Short mmCIF file of C-alpha atoms in Angstrom, two decimals:
data_model
loop_
_atom_site.label_atom_id
_atom_site.label_comp_id
_atom_site.label_asym_id
_atom_site.label_seq_id
_atom_site.Cartn_x
_atom_site.Cartn_y
_atom_site.Cartn_z
CA ASP A 1 61.86 98.99 78.20
CA VAL A 2 61.76 102.67 79.16
CA VAL A 3 63.87 104.67 76.74
CA MET A 4 65.87 107.51 78.25
CA THR A 5 66.85 110.22 75.79
CA GLN A 6 69.51 112.74 76.74
CA SER A 7 70.42 115.95 74.97
CA PRO A 8 72.74 117.30 73.91
CA LEU A 9 75.18 114.49 73.16
CA SER A 10 78.09 116.88 73.54
CA LEU A 11 78.24 120.07 75.58
CA PRO A 12 81.24 122.37 75.19
CA VAL A 13 81.19 124.91 78.02
CA THR A 14 83.34 127.86 79.01
CA LEU A 15 84.77 127.65 82.52
CA GLY A 16 82.54 129.48 84.97
CA GLN A 17 79.53 129.35 82.69
CA PRO A 18 76.35 127.34 83.33
CA ALA A 19 75.46 124.06 81.67
CA SER A 20 72.20 122.18 81.34
CA ILE A 21 71.50 118.58 80.34
CA SER A 22 68.06 117.31 79.42
CA CYS A 23 66.77 113.79 80.00
CA ARG A 24 63.41 112.56 78.75
CA SER A 25 61.79 109.22 79.42
CA SER A 26 59.41 107.32 77.16
CA GLN A 27 56.96 106.93 80.02
CA SER A 28 56.28 108.55 83.34
CA LEU A 29 58.83 107.79 86.06
CA VAL A 30 56.39 108.36 88.91
CA HIS A 31 56.28 105.14 90.91
CA SER A 32 53.11 103.85 92.54
CA ASP A 33 54.70 104.73 95.88
CA GLY A 34 54.76 108.38 94.84
CA ASN A 35 58.51 108.61 94.36
CA THR A 36 60.26 109.35 91.09
CA TYR A 37 63.36 107.21 90.74
CA LEU A 38 65.48 109.33 88.45
CA ASN A 39 69.20 109.55 89.17
CA TRP A 40 72.13 111.37 87.63
CA PHE A 41 75.65 109.98 87.40
CA GLN A 42 78.96 111.56 86.47
CA GLN A 43 81.72 109.52 84.86
CA ARG A 44 85.06 111.29 84.70
CA PRO A 45 87.58 110.03 82.13
CA GLY A 46 88.99 106.67 83.17
CA GLN A 47 86.83 106.42 86.28
CA SER A 48 83.76 104.53 87.43
CA PRO A 49 80.46 106.37 87.46
CA ARG A 50 79.60 108.37 90.56
CA ARG A 51 76.09 109.23 91.64
CA LEU A 52 75.40 112.96 91.86
CA ILE A 53 71.66 113.23 92.28
CA TYR A 54 68.99 110.72 93.32
CA LYS A 55 65.21 110.86 93.16
CA VAL A 56 65.30 113.84 90.79
CA SER A 57 66.75 116.49 93.07
CA ASN A 58 68.55 115.03 96.10
CA TRP A 59 72.29 115.61 96.36
CA ASP A 60 74.74 112.92 97.32
CA SER A 61 77.11 113.82 100.11
CA GLY A 62 80.21 115.51 98.80
CA VAL A 63 78.54 116.69 95.62
CA PRO A 64 79.12 120.42 95.09
CA ASP A 65 76.00 122.54 95.31
CA ARG A 66 76.64 123.92 91.83
CA PHE A 67 74.94 120.72 90.64
CA SER A 68 71.16 120.61 90.78
CA GLY A 69 68.46 118.32 89.46
CA SER A 70 64.88 119.10 88.63
CA GLY A 71 61.92 117.83 86.66
CA SER A 72 58.91 115.61 86.90
CA GLY A 73 57.00 112.94 85.02
CA THR A 74 59.00 112.43 81.85
CA ASP A 75 61.20 115.54 81.67
CA PHE A 76 64.27 116.06 83.81
CA THR A 77 67.24 118.40 83.88
CA LEU A 78 70.69 118.44 85.42
CA LYS A 79 72.20 121.90 85.79
CA ILE A 80 75.70 122.98 86.64
CA SER A 81 75.60 126.60 87.77
CA ARG A 82 79.28 127.34 87.03
CA VAL A 83 81.31 124.71 85.25
CA GLU A 84 84.72 123.90 86.70
CA ALA A 85 87.54 121.91 85.11
CA GLU A 86 86.82 118.88 87.32
CA ASP A 87 83.31 118.64 85.84
CA VAL A 88 84.63 117.30 82.55
CA GLY A 89 83.20 113.88 81.81
CA VAL A 90 80.07 112.07 80.69
CA TYR A 91 76.79 112.51 82.52
CA TYR A 92 74.08 109.85 82.53
CA CYS A 93 70.51 109.89 83.71
CA MET A 94 69.03 106.61 84.89
CA GLN A 95 65.50 105.54 85.74
CA GLY A 96 64.85 102.98 88.44
CA THR A 97 61.07 103.14 88.48
CA HIS A 98 60.44 100.47 85.84
CA TRP A 99 62.13 97.11 85.23
CA PRO A 100 64.69 96.97 83.77
CA PRO A 101 66.41 100.12 84.97
CA THR A 102 67.69 102.02 81.96
CA PHE A 103 70.22 104.74 81.28
CA GLY A 104 70.34 107.65 78.91
CA GLY A 105 73.00 107.58 76.25
CA GLY A 106 75.16 110.13 78.03
CA THR A 107 76.15 113.76 77.59
CA LYS A 108 79.82 114.59 77.26
CA VAL A 109 80.75 117.82 79.00
CA GLU A 110 83.98 119.39 77.83
CA ILE A 111 85.69 122.73 78.27
CA LYS A 112 85.76 125.07 75.28
CA GLU B 1 84.09 103.74 103.48
CA VAL B 2 82.25 101.55 101.01
CA GLN B 3 84.64 99.48 98.88
CA LEU B 4 83.70 97.18 96.04
CA VAL B 5 86.49 95.33 94.25
CA GLU B 6 85.73 93.27 91.17
CA ALA B 7 87.91 90.47 89.86
CA GLY B 8 87.82 87.67 87.32
CA GLY B 9 87.72 89.52 84.03
CA GLY B 10 89.84 88.54 81.08
CA LEU B 11 89.89 87.27 77.52
CA VAL B 12 87.54 84.41 76.66
CA GLN B 13 86.48 82.81 73.40
CA PRO B 14 82.91 83.05 72.12
CA GLY B 15 80.83 80.36 73.76
CA GLY B 16 83.12 80.25 76.77
CA SER B 17 82.48 80.93 80.43
CA LEU B 18 83.81 83.28 83.07
CA ARG B 19 83.01 83.91 86.71
CA LEU B 20 83.29 87.41 88.08
CA SER B 21 83.52 88.18 91.76
CA CYS B 22 83.11 91.32 93.82
CA ALA B 23 84.50 91.73 97.33
CA ALA B 24 82.56 94.18 99.47
CA SER B 25 83.79 95.98 102.57
CA GLY B 26 83.06 99.05 104.66
CA PHE B 27 79.35 98.35 105.07
CA THR B 28 76.94 95.64 106.23
CA PHE B 29 76.80 93.68 103.00
CA SER B 30 73.95 91.39 103.97
CA ILE B 31 71.32 94.13 104.26
CA TYR B 32 71.69 95.54 100.76
CA TRP B 33 70.49 94.58 97.33
CA MET B 34 73.44 94.37 94.98
CA THR B 35 73.77 94.87 91.25
CA TRP B 36 75.96 94.09 88.25
CA LEU B 37 76.15 96.61 85.43
CA ARG B 38 78.32 96.79 82.34
CA GLN B 39 79.74 99.28 79.89
CA ALA B 40 80.89 98.25 76.43
CA PRO B 41 84.07 100.03 75.25
CA GLY B 42 83.25 103.64 74.45
CA LYS B 43 79.56 103.05 75.08
CA GLY B 44 76.93 103.75 77.70
CA LEU B 45 75.83 101.92 80.81
CA GLU B 46 73.63 98.83 80.98
CA TRP B 47 71.98 97.14 83.95
CA VAL B 48 72.76 93.41 83.96
CA ALA B 49 71.26 91.87 87.08
CA ASN B 50 70.46 92.42 90.71
CA ILE B 51 69.95 90.27 93.78
CA ASN B 52 68.11 90.69 97.04
CA GLN B 53 69.63 90.67 100.49
CA ASP B 54 69.65 86.92 101.16
CA GLY B 55 70.12 85.82 97.56
CA SER B 56 66.69 84.24 97.25
CA ALA B 57 65.64 86.51 94.38
CA THR B 58 67.58 87.53 91.30
CA TYR B 59 66.57 89.54 88.28
CA HIS B 60 68.46 89.48 84.99
CA VAL B 61 67.87 91.60 81.93
CA ASP B 62 66.64 89.80 78.83
CA SER B 63 69.95 90.06 76.96
CA VAL B 64 71.69 87.84 79.54
CA LYS B 65 68.81 85.76 80.87
CA GLY B 66 69.55 82.06 80.70
CA ARG B 67 73.27 82.70 80.21
CA PHE B 68 74.33 84.73 83.25
CA THR B 69 73.61 83.92 86.89
CA MET B 70 74.11 86.32 89.75
CA SER B 71 74.68 85.03 93.27
CA ARG B 72 76.09 86.14 96.61
CA ASP B 73 77.75 84.75 99.74
CA ASN B 74 76.96 86.95 102.70
CA ALA B 75 79.38 85.05 104.94
CA LYS B 76 82.18 86.10 102.59
CA ASN B 77 80.80 89.55 101.76
CA SER B 78 81.03 88.57 98.13
CA LEU B 79 79.02 88.87 94.96
CA TYR B 80 79.34 86.72 91.86
CA LEU B 81 78.36 86.70 88.22
CA GLN B 82 78.61 83.39 86.38
CA MET B 83 78.68 84.10 82.66
CA ASN B 84 78.16 81.24 80.21
CA SER B 85 77.73 81.09 76.43
CA LEU B 86 79.57 84.37 76.10
CA ARG B 87 79.17 86.43 72.95
CA ALA B 88 81.19 89.20 71.39
CA GLU B 89 78.51 91.68 72.44
CA ASP B 90 79.16 90.80 76.09
CA THR B 91 82.55 92.51 75.83
CA ALA B 92 82.46 95.26 78.45
CA VAL B 93 83.72 96.54 81.75
CA TYR B 94 81.59 94.89 84.43
CA TYR B 95 80.83 96.83 87.58
CA CYS B 96 79.35 95.67 90.84
CA ALA B 97 77.36 98.24 92.71
CA ARG B 98 75.37 98.71 95.87
CA ASP B 99 71.63 99.33 95.58
CA VAL B 100 70.11 101.41 98.36
CA GLY B 101 66.55 100.90 97.23
CA TRP B 102 64.53 100.85 94.02
CA HIS B 103 67.52 100.41 91.73
CA ASN B 104 69.16 103.39 93.35
CA ILE B 105 72.89 102.76 93.05
CA ASP B 106 75.05 104.76 95.41
CA SER B 107 78.44 103.03 95.13
CA TRP B 108 80.34 101.42 92.27
CA GLY B 109 83.42 99.26 92.04
CA GLN B 110 86.31 100.07 89.73
CA GLY B 111 85.18 97.47 87.19
CA THR B 112 86.73 94.43 85.52
CA LEU B 113 87.12 94.08 81.77
CA VAL B 114 85.67 91.07 79.98
CA THR B 115 86.72 90.59 76.37
CA VAL B 116 84.98 87.97 74.26
CA SER B 117 87.00 87.29 71.14
CA SER B 118 88.55 84.47 69.19
#
């Protein structure tokens, strides 16, 4: 199985400051069709996960533009340009290129 | 609006069985792949199984293969997960989710808790 490694595990951030989460895969996530199936999910406390970003850098509708995704191959990043209180939660990357789809272990974003 | 509502969770003894269901609404259920995922208490997310549009193909991860069976009824807009030979490590919140292509999940249910314990 493809191993997805996220860092850091915990990310204390000051309101209004930027935050960055890294996600690395144990093998390339470039599919034979040319797409890279790397998604980012946010899970707020007590809620179901919510997709933020799909195929590396595409926003879901309703997702604030302070969130952005980037990367290629095996290295990916989720950035929050200015953290707001509602961003508190756990963030997961997930690869869908290889079977079985696998998730990173999560990064907990909290306010300092 | 896409709605996915899971049901059927509860407490079951090791070795027991449980059948989860997921009622879908707000979209044309029959044209989407669907997925079950789970999250053990305080832990991360795990893909469990998925199923194609007409139910003719299912894929289960190794940890549940031979014990869990995913199915669907498009006439009822419903998804199912039959879980047999349950183990303590199957304890988790089980989510159903819509797959919009290549394991790309865009909508999740609220989840149903399965606890396997004696």
